[in-house]
């Protein structure tokens, strides 16, 4: 029997396709074990980032880790929360008003574009930050302006007295304002996505960078401290799925997985990874709280009602159930490690339903009331905290109408800013007293959308702290300000939730705990730099 | 045949318009926009309004759409609202990853599915029941979950394949293949089992027809009957299914690319939707739509190749 030509073709095509498929699978399976591209010992530090950045322009670099390799800041915050010289070598307040900070700049240092670092360049960069809309812009409050006071000297002017700690923290790389961009980069901000223009141990390698996938940095041989360069390559890879980050670090594809869930700590440790605890937990997990915003009218205007709500929250149970064993229940707005921390306040409102009911009755609400609570999932995944609050407040006859939203943090901020919700779940991460009083709770800010006037006692204490002559006096006044803030109970904190980082053990100098907002492997202090174990 | 191709391509124009309008309207109905994403959670309403004006988000929706469309028809898909990068270059940089994933996934599910289905159809009993069971399992397992399990077992524990990431074909063909194995397995599981089941049912039905009996009576070897006559006649519903699964896999890349951290269009669609980046999302929707139109055209052509009657009609 003869075979028609089209039938031969059919058989041949099936055979070719099957052979190709088999070849592909064989090729893949026989390719050997995976190479550990992120293994620190090969000279590369590979970082699995929890989120992508909008841009590599420091005005929009969020989280700032994306800009750490290529941009030093005026002041460096060490992992212990102390401040060290970086692009500024010294600083002092002018006069006793604590409203002008003079910085002396490092000399003989150059940007990647070849320009020398001087006061003019620093002023231009900071001016640009103050003017450019971006996710970090609010971090610059209450800076009024920046002026040059000499070729290598810059003055930062504030609208209110500020503490040393706050001023230096604001100028560190954690915030953006003190991250200095060279003149050519400022002239063409779009170029910063392909060519970094800073003073940092590394510089962007545009050819090996793909937005949203991998950002690659290579050593900057013009950096003033060559001994701080420990790697031949740095890669930052956005990996939004926490499970994927953990798998990647476990399998050796990356060296550091950012922000792993508390529930995965045991798995990570059993895989031989090291866990670093960021005590000042970053948003959106660091400091979950219920903001009692409508303090201009209605039940929430009464401090006894706000305190009653705080007494009704079983923090220990909620913290463990919602945030895991690494979370610390607290009734203070300021967590341990942040400026103004007041240990006495951590249990200021112990769980006490009787006391809560009594305070409600004294405030004129013996039968409770109805409260609408906005509960965005960006700050409360799956609304677990919101549901716990509903049940806790039902016990003191406050009926909560929980309104959920899946919008982004920026949209949620505008939704609460519209004054539509009397109360909402919020999480701005761990914050010190000065920021809370002068920024977050200022009239119209996202924690005070009803523009309620601030408290004179709190204002006075914060101002006095800003003017304090000694660190000890300043600390005492800040603690007093925290006590006042916690007494006013404008928001009900639930727990302090640390940020957990998983790193491979073949990297040295990774701190077991740290007090910065973001963990920073690149320090101008040589002894702080991460490095390969055999490097 | 040429008339069919031209007619299909012409029909794609109104389809693209409708899809682009729908995606524009639906995305704009979602709460939030690019200005709010750029400025983050601590922005003031005034700064958000200023940026909205700067980005053109205060214009009426139809005007925003017209601005986009008038550029899109010239091939300019605009610039991203959040990153200011050209959407065209962003999409073209990521398209090869998604295409590799979906094409390899489709080929793998089609070849293995047809092979399994054929074996199952020809061997009654346990083998058939096992394939039926696997088909049910394949349909019911979410691809992202399967992906996580595969990563844990084959990447983290056994180190056979990379847990995440994509290697470009030009950089390393073997690396490319290894980087695709796990995501393709996760993506193709549903298609593979579905095609296997369809092939089995369809082939069994064809093998019971009179012309097959006539071929057997004529003395043709069984293997030749199956390969040259049975499978070819059984292929028409299978081809339809392959097309359906291709489109399904295109949608599945949204989750699979996120789990395996692949720099494709699926993960870009997720981040653009989250950030309210309308122009980038529009660019992705248009590209996905064009791919779907082309795939459907290929399926129509395959019908004609497999069945001369369809060619005539």
Tab-separated table of C-alpha atoms in Angstrom, chain A residues 53-469:
chain	number	residue	atom	x	y	z
A	53	UNK	CA	11.164	51.169	43.079
A	54	UNK	CA	9.401	53.710	40.895
A	55	UNK	CA	12.712	55.183	39.892
A	56	UNK	CA	16.430	55.227	40.675
A	57	UNK	CA	16.257	59.011	41.071
A	58	UNK	CA	16.796	59.489	44.830
A	59	UNK	CA	13.733	61.773	44.988
A	60	UNK	CA	11.605	58.702	44.177
A	61	UNK	CA	13.853	55.892	45.375
A	62	UNK	CA	11.603	53.844	47.646
A	63	UNK	CA	12.708	51.781	49.446
A	64	UNK	CA	16.012	53.687	49.625
A	65	UNK	CA	17.955	50.407	49.461
A	66	UNK	CA	17.839	50.768	45.663
A	67	UNK	CA	19.934	53.929	45.940
A	68	UNK	CA	22.225	52.854	48.796
A	69	UNK	CA	24.972	51.372	46.570
A	70	UNK	CA	25.476	54.440	44.388
A	71	UNK	CA	24.529	57.353	46.633
A	72	UNK	CA	26.089	58.215	49.958
A	73	UNK	CA	24.230	60.697	52.109
A	74	UNK	CA	25.391	63.630	54.189
A	75	UNK	CA	25.164	61.596	57.390
A	76	UNK	CA	25.325	57.821	57.792
A	77	UNK	CA	23.111	56.065	60.304
A	78	UNK	CA	24.834	52.939	61.606
A	79	UNK	CA	22.935	49.743	62.261
A	80	UNK	CA	23.078	50.588	65.983
A	81	UNK	CA	21.160	53.800	65.235
A	82	UNK	CA	24.177	56.093	65.805
A	83	UNK	CA	25.346	58.759	63.353
A	84	UNK	CA	28.656	58.766	61.497
A	85	UNK	CA	30.359	61.113	59.058
A	86	UNK	CA	29.710	60.527	55.383
A	87	UNK	CA	29.545	63.340	52.816
A	88	UNK	CA	29.407	65.707	55.795
A	89	UNK	CA	32.305	65.246	58.196
A	90	UNK	CA	30.954	67.332	61.079
A	91	UNK	CA	27.855	69.278	62.102
A	92	UNK	CA	26.630	71.664	64.783
A	93	UNK	CA	23.583	73.803	65.537
A	94	UNK	CA	24.135	77.536	65.162
A	95	UNK	CA	23.133	79.469	68.259
A	96	UNK	CA	20.776	78.090	70.890
A	97	UNK	CA	17.609	78.014	68.768
A	98	UNK	CA	18.287	74.650	67.141
A	99	UNK	CA	16.755	75.919	63.906
A	100	UNK	CA	19.918	76.019	61.793
A	101	UNK	CA	22.255	73.068	61.421
A	102	UNK	CA	25.670	73.767	59.861
A	103	UNK	CA	27.326	70.902	58.008
A	104	UNK	CA	30.970	70.768	56.982
A	105	UNK	CA	31.410	68.788	53.769
A	106	UNK	CA	34.019	66.209	52.846
A	107	UNK	CA	36.626	67.763	50.522
A	108	UNK	CA	38.287	66.343	47.427
A	109	UNK	CA	35.362	64.021	46.665
A	110	UNK	CA	33.770	63.719	43.234
A	111	UNK	CA	30.415	62.642	41.815
A	112	UNK	CA	30.288	59.957	39.144
A	113	UNK	CA	29.902	62.774	36.609
A	114	UNK	CA	33.321	64.127	37.646
A	115	UNK	CA	32.075	67.248	39.429
A	116	UNK	CA	33.544	67.978	42.843
A	117	UNK	CA	31.302	67.821	45.907
A	118	UNK	CA	30.845	71.328	47.255
A	119	UNK	CA	28.198	73.417	48.979
A	120	UNK	CA	26.681	74.573	45.702
A	121	UNK	CA	26.116	70.986	44.545
A	122	UNK	CA	24.646	69.975	47.909
A	123	UNK	CA	22.261	72.934	48.006
A	124	UNK	CA	21.115	72.236	44.447
A	125	UNK	CA	20.469	68.582	45.242
A	126	UNK	CA	18.561	69.302	48.462
A	127	UNK	CA	16.572	72.112	46.809
A	128	UNK	CA	15.599	69.682	44.078
A	129	UNK	CA	14.438	67.171	46.683
A	130	UNK	CA	12.306	69.790	48.449
A	131	UNK	CA	10.664	70.819	45.156
A	132	UNK	CA	10.188	67.451	43.462
A	133	UNK	CA	6.998	65.498	44.203
A	134	UNK	CA	7.898	62.010	45.372
A	135	UNK	CA	7.178	59.358	47.974
A	136	UNK	CA	9.940	60.666	50.271
A	137	UNK	CA	9.143	64.368	50.074
A	138	UNK	CA	7.211	64.526	53.358
A	139	UNK	CA	10.355	63.242	55.109
A	140	UNK	CA	11.806	66.732	54.668
A	141	UNK	CA	9.353	68.432	57.089
A	142	UNK	CA	10.142	70.853	58.851
A	143	UNK	CA	13.088	71.924	56.655
A	144	UNK	CA	12.506	75.449	55.340
A	145	UNK	CA	15.501	75.881	53.076
A	146	UNK	CA	19.139	74.976	52.572
A	147	UNK	CA	21.852	77.566	51.955
A	148	UNK	CA	25.573	77.554	51.259
A	149	UNK	CA	27.625	79.162	53.991
A	150	UNK	CA	31.041	78.532	52.439
A	151	UNK	CA	32.604	76.482	49.640
A	152	UNK	CA	32.375	73.351	51.794
A	153	UNK	CA	29.780	74.426	54.323
A	154	UNK	CA	25.985	74.160	54.180
A	155	UNK	CA	23.249	75.419	56.529
A	156	UNK	CA	19.937	73.582	56.889
A	157	UNK	CA	17.177	75.862	58.197
A	158	UNK	CA	14.136	74.492	60.079
A	159	UNK	CA	10.777	76.124	60.775
A	160	UNK	CA	10.832	74.838	64.360
A	161	UNK	CA	13.539	73.753	66.811
A	162	UNK	CA	14.591	70.176	66.096
A	163	UNK	CA	16.572	67.618	68.051
A	164	UNK	CA	20.001	66.416	66.945
A	165	UNK	CA	18.687	62.891	66.549
A	166	UNK	CA	15.844	63.982	64.306
A	167	UNK	CA	17.993	66.337	62.209
A	168	UNK	CA	20.693	63.724	61.629
A	169	UNK	CA	18.188	60.958	60.947
A	170	UNK	CA	16.557	63.212	58.359
A	171	UNK	CA	19.904	63.759	56.608
A	172	UNK	CA	20.784	60.072	56.549
A	173	UNK	CA	20.310	57.856	53.515
A	174	UNK	CA	17.152	56.425	55.064
A	175	UNK	CA	15.137	59.475	54.013
A	176	UNK	CA	16.299	60.873	50.707
A	177	UNK	CA	16.801	64.537	51.622
A	178	UNK	CA	20.454	63.993	52.534
A	179	UNK	CA	21.112	61.754	49.535
A	180	UNK	CA	23.124	63.972	47.217
A	181	UNK	CA	22.855	63.860	43.414
A	182	UNK	CA	25.486	65.360	41.096
A	183	UNK	CA	24.770	68.423	38.922
A	184	UNK	CA	24.530	66.494	35.630
A	185	UNK	CA	22.001	64.077	37.093
A	186	UNK	CA	19.970	66.978	38.469
A	187	UNK	CA	19.965	68.637	35.061
A	188	UNK	CA	18.527	65.493	33.483
A	189	UNK	CA	16.628	63.487	36.144
A	190	UNK	CA	15.492	60.844	33.626
A	191	UNK	CA	19.140	59.931	33.041
A	192	UNK	CA	19.352	58.708	36.650
A	193	UNK	CA	17.509	55.536	35.628
A	194	UNK	CA	20.380	54.623	33.322
A	195	UNK	CA	23.388	56.436	34.820
A	196	UNK	CA	23.784	56.974	38.528
A	197	UNK	CA	25.293	60.315	39.498
A	198	UNK	CA	26.188	60.126	43.135
A	199	UNK	CA	29.108	59.528	45.422
A	200	UNK	CA	28.891	55.910	46.478
A	201	UNK	CA	30.955	52.720	46.529
A	202	UNK	CA	29.182	51.440	43.415
A	203	UNK	CA	27.660	52.843	40.242
A	204	UNK	CA	24.770	51.665	38.109
A	205	UNK	CA	25.548	49.228	35.305
A	206	UNK	CA	22.817	50.148	32.816
A	207	UNK	CA	23.663	47.303	30.417
A	208	UNK	CA	22.960	44.732	33.117
A	209	UNK	CA	19.881	46.500	34.465
A	210	UNK	CA	16.286	45.826	33.445
A	211	UNK	CA	13.652	47.934	35.175
A	212	UNK	CA	11.427	45.796	37.376
A	213	UNK	CA	13.652	42.746	37.012
A	214	UNK	CA	17.229	43.411	38.089
A	215	UNK	CA	19.269	46.480	38.996
A	216	UNK	CA	23.030	45.945	38.785
A	217	UNK	CA	25.804	47.989	40.342
A	218	UNK	CA	29.548	47.686	39.803
A	219	UNK	CA	32.430	49.233	41.826
A	220	UNK	CA	32.979	52.973	41.591
A	221	UNK	CA	36.743	53.344	41.397
A	222	UNK	CA	36.484	57.063	42.127
A	223	UNK	CA	34.850	56.492	45.553
A	224	UNK	CA	36.707	58.138	48.418
A	225	UNK	CA	36.897	54.949	50.513
A	226	UNK	CA	37.954	52.081	48.263
A	227	UNK	CA	38.273	49.735	51.253
A	228	UNK	CA	34.474	49.910	51.603
A	229	UNK	CA	34.049	48.150	48.248
A	230	UNK	CA	33.694	44.498	49.132
A	231	UNK	CA	31.878	43.098	46.103
A	232	UNK	CA	32.542	43.054	42.382
A	233	UNK	CA	28.813	43.278	41.675
A	234	UNK	CA	25.609	44.147	43.492
A	235	UNK	CA	22.251	43.025	42.127
A	236	UNK	CA	18.859	44.028	43.468
A	237	UNK	CA	15.934	41.942	42.246
A	238	UNK	CA	12.327	42.901	42.990
A	239	UNK	CA	10.588	39.760	44.308
A	240	UNK	CA	7.228	40.798	45.666
A	241	UNK	CA	6.167	37.300	46.645
A	242	UNK	CA	7.645	36.580	50.101
A	243	UNK	CA	7.690	32.826	49.458
A	244	UNK	CA	9.677	33.359	46.247
A	245	UNK	CA	12.231	35.499	48.096
A	246	UNK	CA	12.683	32.831	50.719
A	247	UNK	CA	13.013	30.056	48.110
A	248	UNK	CA	15.596	32.122	46.253
A	249	UNK	CA	17.759	32.692	49.328
A	250	UNK	CA	17.388	29.086	50.490
A	251	UNK	CA	18.495	27.786	47.102
A	252	UNK	CA	21.419	30.229	46.974
A	253	UNK	CA	20.139	32.368	44.112
A	254	UNK	CA	20.282	35.442	46.307
A	255	UNK	CA	22.196	36.292	49.468
A	256	UNK	CA	19.643	38.399	51.266
A	257	UNK	CA	15.851	38.084	51.251
A	258	UNK	CA	14.219	41.248	52.496
A	259	UNK	CA	11.224	41.273	54.850
A	260	UNK	CA	10.344	37.648	55.381
A	261	UNK	CA	7.119	36.779	57.261
A	262	UNK	CA	7.461	35.834	60.946
A	263	UNK	CA	5.826	32.507	60.137
A	264	UNK	CA	8.794	31.582	57.893
A	265	UNK	CA	11.542	32.265	60.452
A	266	UNK	CA	11.785	28.645	61.639
A	267	UNK	CA	11.980	27.379	58.058
A	268	UNK	CA	14.657	29.929	57.227
A	269	UNK	CA	16.755	29.093	60.267
A	270	UNK	CA	16.458	25.362	59.652
A	271	UNK	CA	17.739	26.005	56.118
A	272	UNK	CA	20.899	27.506	57.615
A	273	UNK	CA	19.964	31.149	57.075
A	274	UNK	CA	20.663	33.977	59.486
A	275	UNK	CA	17.777	36.180	60.675
A	276	UNK	CA	18.369	39.890	61.311
A	277	UNK	CA	15.726	41.692	63.292
A	278	UNK	CA	14.881	45.268	62.426
A	279	UNK	CA	13.560	46.432	65.768
A	280	UNK	CA	12.026	49.546	64.260
A	281	UNK	CA	9.649	47.695	61.983
A	282	UNK	CA	9.046	49.416	58.669
A	283	UNK	CA	5.680	50.072	57.041
A	284	UNK	CA	3.401	48.364	56.212
A	285	UNK	CA	3.943	46.078	59.219
A	286	UNK	CA	5.985	47.928	61.842
A	287	UNK	CA	3.453	49.670	64.044
A	288	UNK	CA	-0.184	48.655	63.492
A	289	UNK	CA	-2.644	51.021	65.120
A	290	UNK	CA	-6.214	52.233	65.085
A	291	UNK	CA	-6.187	55.979	64.382
A	292	UNK	CA	-9.058	57.741	66.171
A	293	UNK	CA	-9.223	60.599	63.715
A	294	UNK	CA	-12.562	62.338	64.252
A	295	UNK	CA	-11.503	64.117	67.429
A	296	UNK	CA	-13.319	67.347	66.594
A	297	UNK	CA	-16.818	66.043	67.301
A	298	UNK	CA	-18.719	62.965	68.462
A	299	UNK	CA	-17.555	60.270	70.869
A	300	UNK	CA	-13.912	60.246	69.709
A	301	UNK	CA	-13.543	63.893	70.764
A	302	UNK	CA	-13.639	62.669	74.355
A	303	UNK	CA	-10.287	61.405	75.652
A	304	UNK	CA	-12.079	58.974	77.997
A	305	UNK	CA	-13.686	57.263	75.006
A	306	UNK	CA	-10.308	56.974	73.269
A	307	UNK	CA	-8.735	55.539	76.414
A	308	UNK	CA	-11.708	53.160	76.863
A	309	UNK	CA	-11.077	51.812	73.362
A	310	UNK	CA	-7.431	51.296	74.250
A	311	UNK	CA	-8.295	49.395	77.442
A	312	UNK	CA	-10.627	47.127	75.439
A	313	UNK	CA	-7.889	45.815	73.147
A	314	UNK	CA	-6.396	42.431	74.170
A	315	UNK	CA	-3.004	43.298	72.692
A	316	UNK	CA	-1.135	40.187	73.761
A	317	UNK	CA	-3.596	37.830	72.063
A	318	UNK	CA	-3.993	39.998	68.954
A	319	UNK	CA	-0.236	40.538	68.539
A	320	UNK	CA	0.477	36.815	68.684
A	321	UNK	CA	-2.460	35.762	66.527
A	322	UNK	CA	-2.043	38.392	63.820
A	323	UNK	CA	1.692	39.216	63.817
A	324	UNK	CA	3.348	36.098	65.257
A	325	UNK	CA	5.660	35.533	68.172
A	326	UNK	CA	8.215	38.157	67.120
A	327	UNK	CA	5.725	41.006	67.681
A	328	UNK	CA	5.720	42.881	70.997
A	329	UNK	CA	2.362	44.104	72.274
A	330	UNK	CA	2.537	47.762	73.265
A	331	UNK	CA	0.185	50.579	74.145
A	332	UNK	CA	2.782	53.257	73.442
A	333	UNK	CA	3.008	55.054	70.116
A	334	UNK	CA	6.821	54.937	70.287
A	335	UNK	CA	8.516	51.512	70.153
A	336	UNK	CA	11.768	50.522	71.863
A	337	UNK	CA	14.750	51.935	69.995
A	338	UNK	CA	12.955	54.986	68.609
A	339	UNK	CA	13.614	58.464	69.961
A	340	UNK	CA	11.313	59.219	72.888
A	341	UNK	CA	10.721	55.577	73.851
A	342	UNK	CA	9.051	55.489	77.255
A	343	UNK	CA	9.058	52.008	78.726
A	344	UNK	CA	6.463	52.920	81.350
A	345	UNK	CA	3.898	53.454	78.596
A	346	UNK	CA	4.194	50.049	76.966
A	347	UNK	CA	1.499	48.706	79.271
A	348	UNK	CA	-0.277	52.000	79.947
A	349	UNK	CA	-3.602	50.515	78.860
A	350	UNK	CA	-3.667	46.877	80.000
A	351	UNK	CA	-6.603	44.824	78.796
A	352	UNK	CA	-9.426	45.734	81.195
A	353	UNK	CA	-13.020	45.575	79.957
A	354	UNK	CA	-14.465	46.797	83.263
A	355	UNK	CA	-12.282	49.888	83.215
A	356	UNK	CA	-13.173	50.454	79.574
A	357	UNK	CA	-16.914	50.251	80.289
A	358	UNK	CA	-16.500	52.574	83.251
A	359	UNK	CA	-14.680	55.194	81.151
A	360	UNK	CA	-17.348	54.957	78.443
A	361	UNK	CA	-20.082	55.520	81.046
A	362	UNK	CA	-18.183	58.513	82.480
A	363	UNK	CA	-17.930	59.938	78.951
A	364	UNK	CA	-21.706	59.638	78.511
A	365	UNK	CA	-21.761	56.471	76.388
A	366	UNK	CA	-22.870	53.741	78.824
A	367	UNK	CA	-24.520	51.818	75.965
A	368	UNK	CA	-21.660	52.289	73.540
A	369	UNK	CA	-22.031	53.697	70.028
A	370	UNK	CA	-21.473	52.809	66.404
A	371	UNK	CA	-18.071	53.468	64.840
A	372	UNK	CA	-17.072	53.186	61.179
A	373	UNK	CA	-13.521	51.866	60.855
A	374	UNK	CA	-11.696	51.945	57.515
A	375	UNK	CA	-9.445	48.906	57.218
A	376	UNK	CA	-7.193	48.953	54.115
A	377	UNK	CA	-5.578	45.623	53.274
A	378	UNK	CA	-2.317	47.369	52.403
A	379	UNK	CA	-1.856	47.839	56.165
A	380	UNK	CA	-3.915	44.887	57.364
A	381	UNK	CA	-3.641	41.876	55.054
A	382	UNK	CA	-6.900	39.907	54.987
A	383	UNK	CA	-8.378	42.380	57.494
A	384	UNK	CA	-7.310	40.159	60.371
A	385	UNK	CA	-6.528	43.052	62.716
A	386	UNK	CA	-9.786	44.763	61.725
A	387	UNK	CA	-11.804	41.657	62.556
A	388	UNK	CA	-10.039	41.361	65.923
A	389	UNK	CA	-10.883	45.008	66.675
A	390	UNK	CA	-14.544	44.428	65.771
A	391	UNK	CA	-14.803	41.623	68.275
A	392	UNK	CA	-12.801	43.447	71.012
A	393	UNK	CA	-14.884	46.609	70.770
A	394	UNK	CA	-18.173	44.671	70.609
A	395	UNK	CA	-17.339	43.525	74.142
A	396	UNK	CA	-17.739	47.132	75.360
A	397	UNK	CA	-20.818	47.751	73.174
A	398	UNK	CA	-19.034	49.681	70.449
A	399	UNK	CA	-20.444	48.361	67.188
A	400	UNK	CA	-17.818	48.629	64.465
A	401	UNK	CA	-18.745	48.914	60.791
A	402	UNK	CA	-15.606	47.670	59.109
A	403	UNK	CA	-14.968	49.099	55.628
A	404	UNK	CA	-12.265	47.233	53.716
A	405	UNK	CA	-10.268	48.473	50.725
A	406	UNK	CA	-7.628	46.871	48.498
A	407	UNK	CA	-6.274	50.207	47.241
A	408	UNK	CA	-2.567	51.117	47.303
A	409	UNK	CA	-0.989	52.980	50.228
A	410	UNK	CA	-1.036	56.260	48.295
A	411	UNK	CA	-4.731	55.947	47.464
A	412	UNK	CA	-5.607	54.883	50.995
A	413	UNK	CA	-3.822	57.961	52.277
A	414	UNK	CA	-6.023	60.174	50.104
A	415	UNK	CA	-9.145	58.266	51.159
A	416	UNK	CA	-8.477	58.848	54.848
A	417	UNK	CA	-7.328	62.392	54.103
A	418	UNK	CA	-10.759	63.196	52.688
A	419	UNK	CA	-12.152	62.966	56.239
A	420	UNK	CA	-14.630	60.278	55.239
A	421	UNK	CA	-13.700	57.877	58.008
A	422	UNK	CA	-13.770	58.678	61.754
A	423	UNK	CA	-11.289	55.874	62.482
A	424	UNK	CA	-8.954	53.711	60.443
A	425	UNK	CA	-6.299	51.044	60.680
A	426	UNK	CA	-2.909	52.524	59.822
A	427	UNK	CA	0.711	51.489	59.808
A	428	UNK	CA	3.406	54.024	59.076
A	429	UNK	CA	6.110	51.868	60.631
A	430	UNK	CA	8.051	52.692	63.779
A	431	UNK	CA	8.334	56.438	64.341
A	432	UNK	CA	9.909	58.648	67.002
A	433	UNK	CA	8.006	61.165	69.097
A	434	UNK	CA	9.274	64.208	67.213
A	435	UNK	CA	8.005	62.906	63.854
A	436	UNK	CA	4.684	61.873	65.349
A	437	UNK	CA	4.072	65.249	66.970
A	438	UNK	CA	5.440	67.524	64.253
A	439	UNK	CA	4.663	65.575	61.094
A	440	UNK	CA	2.203	62.673	61.358
A	441	UNK	CA	-0.321	64.314	63.708
A	442	UNK	CA	0.053	67.854	62.385
A	443	UNK	CA	-3.209	69.404	61.166
A	444	UNK	CA	-4.214	67.925	57.820
A	445	UNK	CA	-1.534	65.208	57.864
A	446	UNK	CA	-2.589	61.628	57.239
A	447	UNK	CA	-3.034	60.894	60.946
A	448	UNK	CA	-5.035	64.069	61.541
A	449	UNK	CA	-7.368	64.498	58.543
A	450	UNK	CA	-9.982	66.412	60.566
A	451	UNK	CA	-7.340	69.064	61.254
A	452	UNK	CA	-7.832	68.973	65.003
A	453	UNK	CA	-5.656	71.498	66.836
A	454	UNK	CA	-2.610	69.959	68.451
A	455	UNK	CA	-2.163	69.784	72.218
A	456	UNK	CA	-0.367	72.763	73.822
A	457	UNK	CA	1.344	70.614	76.448
A	458	UNK	CA	2.708	68.263	73.812
A	459	UNK	CA	3.835	71.191	71.651
A	460	UNK	CA	5.630	72.765	74.577
A	461	UNK	CA	7.442	69.548	75.501
A	462	UNK	CA	8.551	68.915	71.917
A	463	UNK	CA	9.772	72.486	71.550
A	464	UNK	CA	11.689	72.264	74.825
A	465	UNK	CA	13.251	68.986	73.685
A	466	UNK	CA	14.342	70.681	70.479
A	467	UNK	CA	16.037	73.421	72.457
A	468	UNK	CA	17.597	71.149	75.079
A	469	UNK	CA	21.279	71.826	75.615
